[in-house]
PDB file of C-alpha atoms in Angstrom:
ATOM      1  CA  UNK A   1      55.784-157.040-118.299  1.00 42.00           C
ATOM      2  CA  UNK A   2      56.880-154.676-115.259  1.00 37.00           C
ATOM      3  CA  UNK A   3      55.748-150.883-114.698  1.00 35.00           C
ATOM      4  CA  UNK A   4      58.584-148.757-113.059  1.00 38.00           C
ATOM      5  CA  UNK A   5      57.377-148.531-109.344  1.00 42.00           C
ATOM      6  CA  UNK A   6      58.587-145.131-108.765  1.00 40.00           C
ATOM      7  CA  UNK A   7      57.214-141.377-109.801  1.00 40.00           C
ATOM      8  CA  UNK A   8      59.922-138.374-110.912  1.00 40.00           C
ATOM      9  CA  UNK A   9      57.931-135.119-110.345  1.00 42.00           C
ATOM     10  CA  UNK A  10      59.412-131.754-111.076  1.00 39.00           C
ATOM     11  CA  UNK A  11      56.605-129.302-109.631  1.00 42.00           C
ATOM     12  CA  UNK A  12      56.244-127.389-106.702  1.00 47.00           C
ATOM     13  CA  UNK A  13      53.469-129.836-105.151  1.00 71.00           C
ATOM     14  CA  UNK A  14      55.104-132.404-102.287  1.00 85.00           C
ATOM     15  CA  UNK A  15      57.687-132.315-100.482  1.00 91.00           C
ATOM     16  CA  UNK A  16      60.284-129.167-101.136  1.00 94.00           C
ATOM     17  CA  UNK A  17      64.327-129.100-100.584  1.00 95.00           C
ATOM     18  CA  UNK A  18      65.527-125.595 -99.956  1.00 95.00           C
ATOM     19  CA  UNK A  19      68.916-124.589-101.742  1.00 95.00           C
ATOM     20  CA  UNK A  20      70.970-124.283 -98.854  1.00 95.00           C
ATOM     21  CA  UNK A  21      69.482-128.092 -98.223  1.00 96.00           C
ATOM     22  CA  UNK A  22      70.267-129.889-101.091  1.00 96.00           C
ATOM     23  CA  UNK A  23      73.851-128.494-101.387  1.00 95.00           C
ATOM     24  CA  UNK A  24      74.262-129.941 -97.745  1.00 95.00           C
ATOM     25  CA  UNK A  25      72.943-133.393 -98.644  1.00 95.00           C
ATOM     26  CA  UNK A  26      75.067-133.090-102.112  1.00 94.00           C
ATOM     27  CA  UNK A  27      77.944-132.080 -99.507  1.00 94.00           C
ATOM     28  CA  UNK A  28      77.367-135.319 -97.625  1.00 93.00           C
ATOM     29  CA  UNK A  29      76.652-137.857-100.117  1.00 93.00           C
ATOM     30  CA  UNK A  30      80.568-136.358-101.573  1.00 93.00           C
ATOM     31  CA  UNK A  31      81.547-137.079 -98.261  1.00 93.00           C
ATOM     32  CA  UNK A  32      79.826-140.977 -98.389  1.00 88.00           C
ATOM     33  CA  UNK A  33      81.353-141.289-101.868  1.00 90.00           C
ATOM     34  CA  UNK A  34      78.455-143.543-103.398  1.00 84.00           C
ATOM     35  CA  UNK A  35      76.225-142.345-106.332  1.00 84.00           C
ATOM     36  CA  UNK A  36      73.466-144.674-105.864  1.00 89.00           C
ATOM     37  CA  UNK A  37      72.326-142.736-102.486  1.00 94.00           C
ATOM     38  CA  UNK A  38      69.464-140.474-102.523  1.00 95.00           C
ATOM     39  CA  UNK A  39      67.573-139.012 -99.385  1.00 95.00           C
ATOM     40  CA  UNK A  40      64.401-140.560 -97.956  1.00 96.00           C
ATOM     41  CA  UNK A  41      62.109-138.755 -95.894  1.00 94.00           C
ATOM     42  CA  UNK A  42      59.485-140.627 -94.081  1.00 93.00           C
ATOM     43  CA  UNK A  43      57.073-140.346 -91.403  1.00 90.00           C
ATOM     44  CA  UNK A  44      56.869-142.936 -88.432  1.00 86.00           C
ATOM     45  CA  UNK A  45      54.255-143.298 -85.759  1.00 81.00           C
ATOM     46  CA  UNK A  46      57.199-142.319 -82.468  1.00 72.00           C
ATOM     47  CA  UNK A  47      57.470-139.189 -80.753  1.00 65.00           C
ATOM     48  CA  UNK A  48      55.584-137.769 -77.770  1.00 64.00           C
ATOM     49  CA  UNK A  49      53.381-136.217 -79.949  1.00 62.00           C
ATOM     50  CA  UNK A  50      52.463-139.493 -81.561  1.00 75.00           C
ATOM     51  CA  UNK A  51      54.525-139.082 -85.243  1.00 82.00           C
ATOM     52  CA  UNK A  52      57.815-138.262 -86.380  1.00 85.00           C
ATOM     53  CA  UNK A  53      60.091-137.625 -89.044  1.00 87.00           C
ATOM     54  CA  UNK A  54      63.193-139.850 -90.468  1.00 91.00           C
ATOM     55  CA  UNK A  55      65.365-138.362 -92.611  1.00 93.00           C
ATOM     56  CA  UNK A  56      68.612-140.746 -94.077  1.00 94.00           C
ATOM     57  CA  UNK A  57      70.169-142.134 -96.908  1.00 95.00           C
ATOM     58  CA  UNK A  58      69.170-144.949 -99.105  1.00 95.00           C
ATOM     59  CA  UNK A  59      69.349-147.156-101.861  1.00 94.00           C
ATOM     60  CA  UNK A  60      66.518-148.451-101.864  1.00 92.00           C
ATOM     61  CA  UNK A  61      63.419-147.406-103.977  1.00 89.00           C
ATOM     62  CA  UNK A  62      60.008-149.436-102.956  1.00 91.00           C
ATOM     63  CA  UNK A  63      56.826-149.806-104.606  1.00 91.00           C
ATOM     64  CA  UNK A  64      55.099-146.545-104.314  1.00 92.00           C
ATOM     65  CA  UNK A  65      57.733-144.431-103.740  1.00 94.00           C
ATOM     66  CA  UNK A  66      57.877-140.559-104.797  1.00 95.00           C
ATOM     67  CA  UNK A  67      60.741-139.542-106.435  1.00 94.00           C
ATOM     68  CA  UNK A  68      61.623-135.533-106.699  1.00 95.00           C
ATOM     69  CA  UNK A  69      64.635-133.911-108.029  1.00 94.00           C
ATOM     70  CA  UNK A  70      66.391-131.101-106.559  1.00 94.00           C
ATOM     71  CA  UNK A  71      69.140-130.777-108.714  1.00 91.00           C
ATOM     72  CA  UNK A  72      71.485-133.372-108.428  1.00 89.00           C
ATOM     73  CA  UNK A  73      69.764-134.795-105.185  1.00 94.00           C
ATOM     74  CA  UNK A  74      67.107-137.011-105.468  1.00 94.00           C
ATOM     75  CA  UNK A  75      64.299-136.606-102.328  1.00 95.00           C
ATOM     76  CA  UNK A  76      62.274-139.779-101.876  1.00 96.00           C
ATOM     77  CA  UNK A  77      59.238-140.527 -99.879  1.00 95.00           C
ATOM     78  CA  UNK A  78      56.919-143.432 -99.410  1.00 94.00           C
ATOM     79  CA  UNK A  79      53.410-143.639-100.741  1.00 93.00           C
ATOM     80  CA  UNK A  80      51.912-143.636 -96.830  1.00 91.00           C
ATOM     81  CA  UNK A  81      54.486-140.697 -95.784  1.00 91.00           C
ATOM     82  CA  UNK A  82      53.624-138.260 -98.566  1.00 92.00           C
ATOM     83  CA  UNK A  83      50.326-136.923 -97.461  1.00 91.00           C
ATOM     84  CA  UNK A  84      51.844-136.025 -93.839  1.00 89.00           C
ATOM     85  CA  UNK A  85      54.476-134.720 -96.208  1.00 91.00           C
ATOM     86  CA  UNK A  86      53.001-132.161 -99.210  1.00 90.00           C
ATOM     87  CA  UNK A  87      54.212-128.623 -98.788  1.00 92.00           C
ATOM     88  CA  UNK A  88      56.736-129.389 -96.573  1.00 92.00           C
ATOM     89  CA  UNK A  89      59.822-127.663 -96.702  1.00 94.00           C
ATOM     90  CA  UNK A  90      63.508-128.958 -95.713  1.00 93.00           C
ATOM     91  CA  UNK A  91      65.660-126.179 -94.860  1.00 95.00           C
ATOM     92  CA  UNK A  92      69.425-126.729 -93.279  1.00 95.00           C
ATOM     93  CA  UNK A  93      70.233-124.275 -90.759  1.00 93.00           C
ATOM     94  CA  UNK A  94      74.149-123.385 -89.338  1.00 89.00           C
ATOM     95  CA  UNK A  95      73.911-121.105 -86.483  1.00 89.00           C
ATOM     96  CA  UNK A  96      75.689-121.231 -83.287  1.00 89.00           C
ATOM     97  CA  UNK A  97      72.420-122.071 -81.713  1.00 88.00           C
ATOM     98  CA  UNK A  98      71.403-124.859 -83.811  1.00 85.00           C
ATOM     99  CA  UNK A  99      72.593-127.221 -86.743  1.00 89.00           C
ATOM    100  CA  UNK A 100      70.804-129.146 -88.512  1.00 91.00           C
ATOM    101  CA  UNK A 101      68.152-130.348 -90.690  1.00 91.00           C
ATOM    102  CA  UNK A 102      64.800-128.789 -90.246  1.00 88.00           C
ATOM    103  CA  UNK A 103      61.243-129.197 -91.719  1.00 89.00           C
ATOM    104  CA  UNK A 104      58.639-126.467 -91.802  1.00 88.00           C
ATOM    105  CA  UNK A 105      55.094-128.676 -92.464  1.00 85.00           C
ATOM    106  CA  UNK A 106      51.974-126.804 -92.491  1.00 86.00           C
ATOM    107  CA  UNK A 107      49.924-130.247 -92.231  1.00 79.00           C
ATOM    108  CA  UNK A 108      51.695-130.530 -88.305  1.00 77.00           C
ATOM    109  CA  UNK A 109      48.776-129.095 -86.459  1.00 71.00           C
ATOM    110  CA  UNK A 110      51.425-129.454 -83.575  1.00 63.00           C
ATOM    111  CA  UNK A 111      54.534-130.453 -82.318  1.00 58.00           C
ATOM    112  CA  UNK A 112      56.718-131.357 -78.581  1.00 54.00           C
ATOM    113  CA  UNK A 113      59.177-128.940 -77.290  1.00 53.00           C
ATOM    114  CA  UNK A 114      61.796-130.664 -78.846  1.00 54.00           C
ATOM    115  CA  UNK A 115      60.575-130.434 -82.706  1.00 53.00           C
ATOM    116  CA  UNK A 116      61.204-133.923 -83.248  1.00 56.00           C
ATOM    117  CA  UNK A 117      58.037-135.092 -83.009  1.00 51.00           C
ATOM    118  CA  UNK A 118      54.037-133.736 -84.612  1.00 53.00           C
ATOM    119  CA  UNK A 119      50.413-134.714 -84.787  1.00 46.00           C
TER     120      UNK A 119
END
């Protein structure tokens, strides 16, 4: 007998994907054309301020993993990336400055220059 490996939570708790966010990642997985593709976010040990954050697109889903929907995106994280993780929020931002994913985590106590990058 197998368990399912991965968690569906609707709730506020975790990771968050703003609006303007998921319609950008629905916007690009159109553009991919594959419906088995769902955004991971994880946290590595890089950086100049010793972690950072990878955001892509898989189709994988690994023991452990976190699954939240946002619609018709599905946000996945591992089970060692989602403490760094809870209350985060994704936001995508279009200005003439700056375009581009960002992520607003009150668990970074700081980050480099560059925002790439938190301890």
């Amino acid at each position: 007998m197998t368990t399912e490996a991965t968690s569906t939570e609707a709730t506020t708790t975790g990771i968050l994907l703003t609006d303007v966010a998921a319609s950008k990642v629905a916007a690009l997985l159109a553009q991919e054309g594959r419906d088995d593709l769902n955004l991971r976010v994880a946290v590595q040990p890089g950086g100049c301020s010793g972690l950072k954050y990878q955001l892509y697109f898989d189709d994988r889903n690994m023991d452990g993993d976190i699954v939240r929907e946002f619609g018709a995106v599905k946000v996945i994280t591992d089970k060692m990336s989602d403490p760094y993780l809870s209350g985060a929020t994704i936001d995508f931002v279009d200005t003439i400055e700056k375009q581009g994913f960002t992520i607003d985590n009150p668990n970074a106590a700081g980050s480099c220059a560059c925002g790439d990058s938190f301890n």
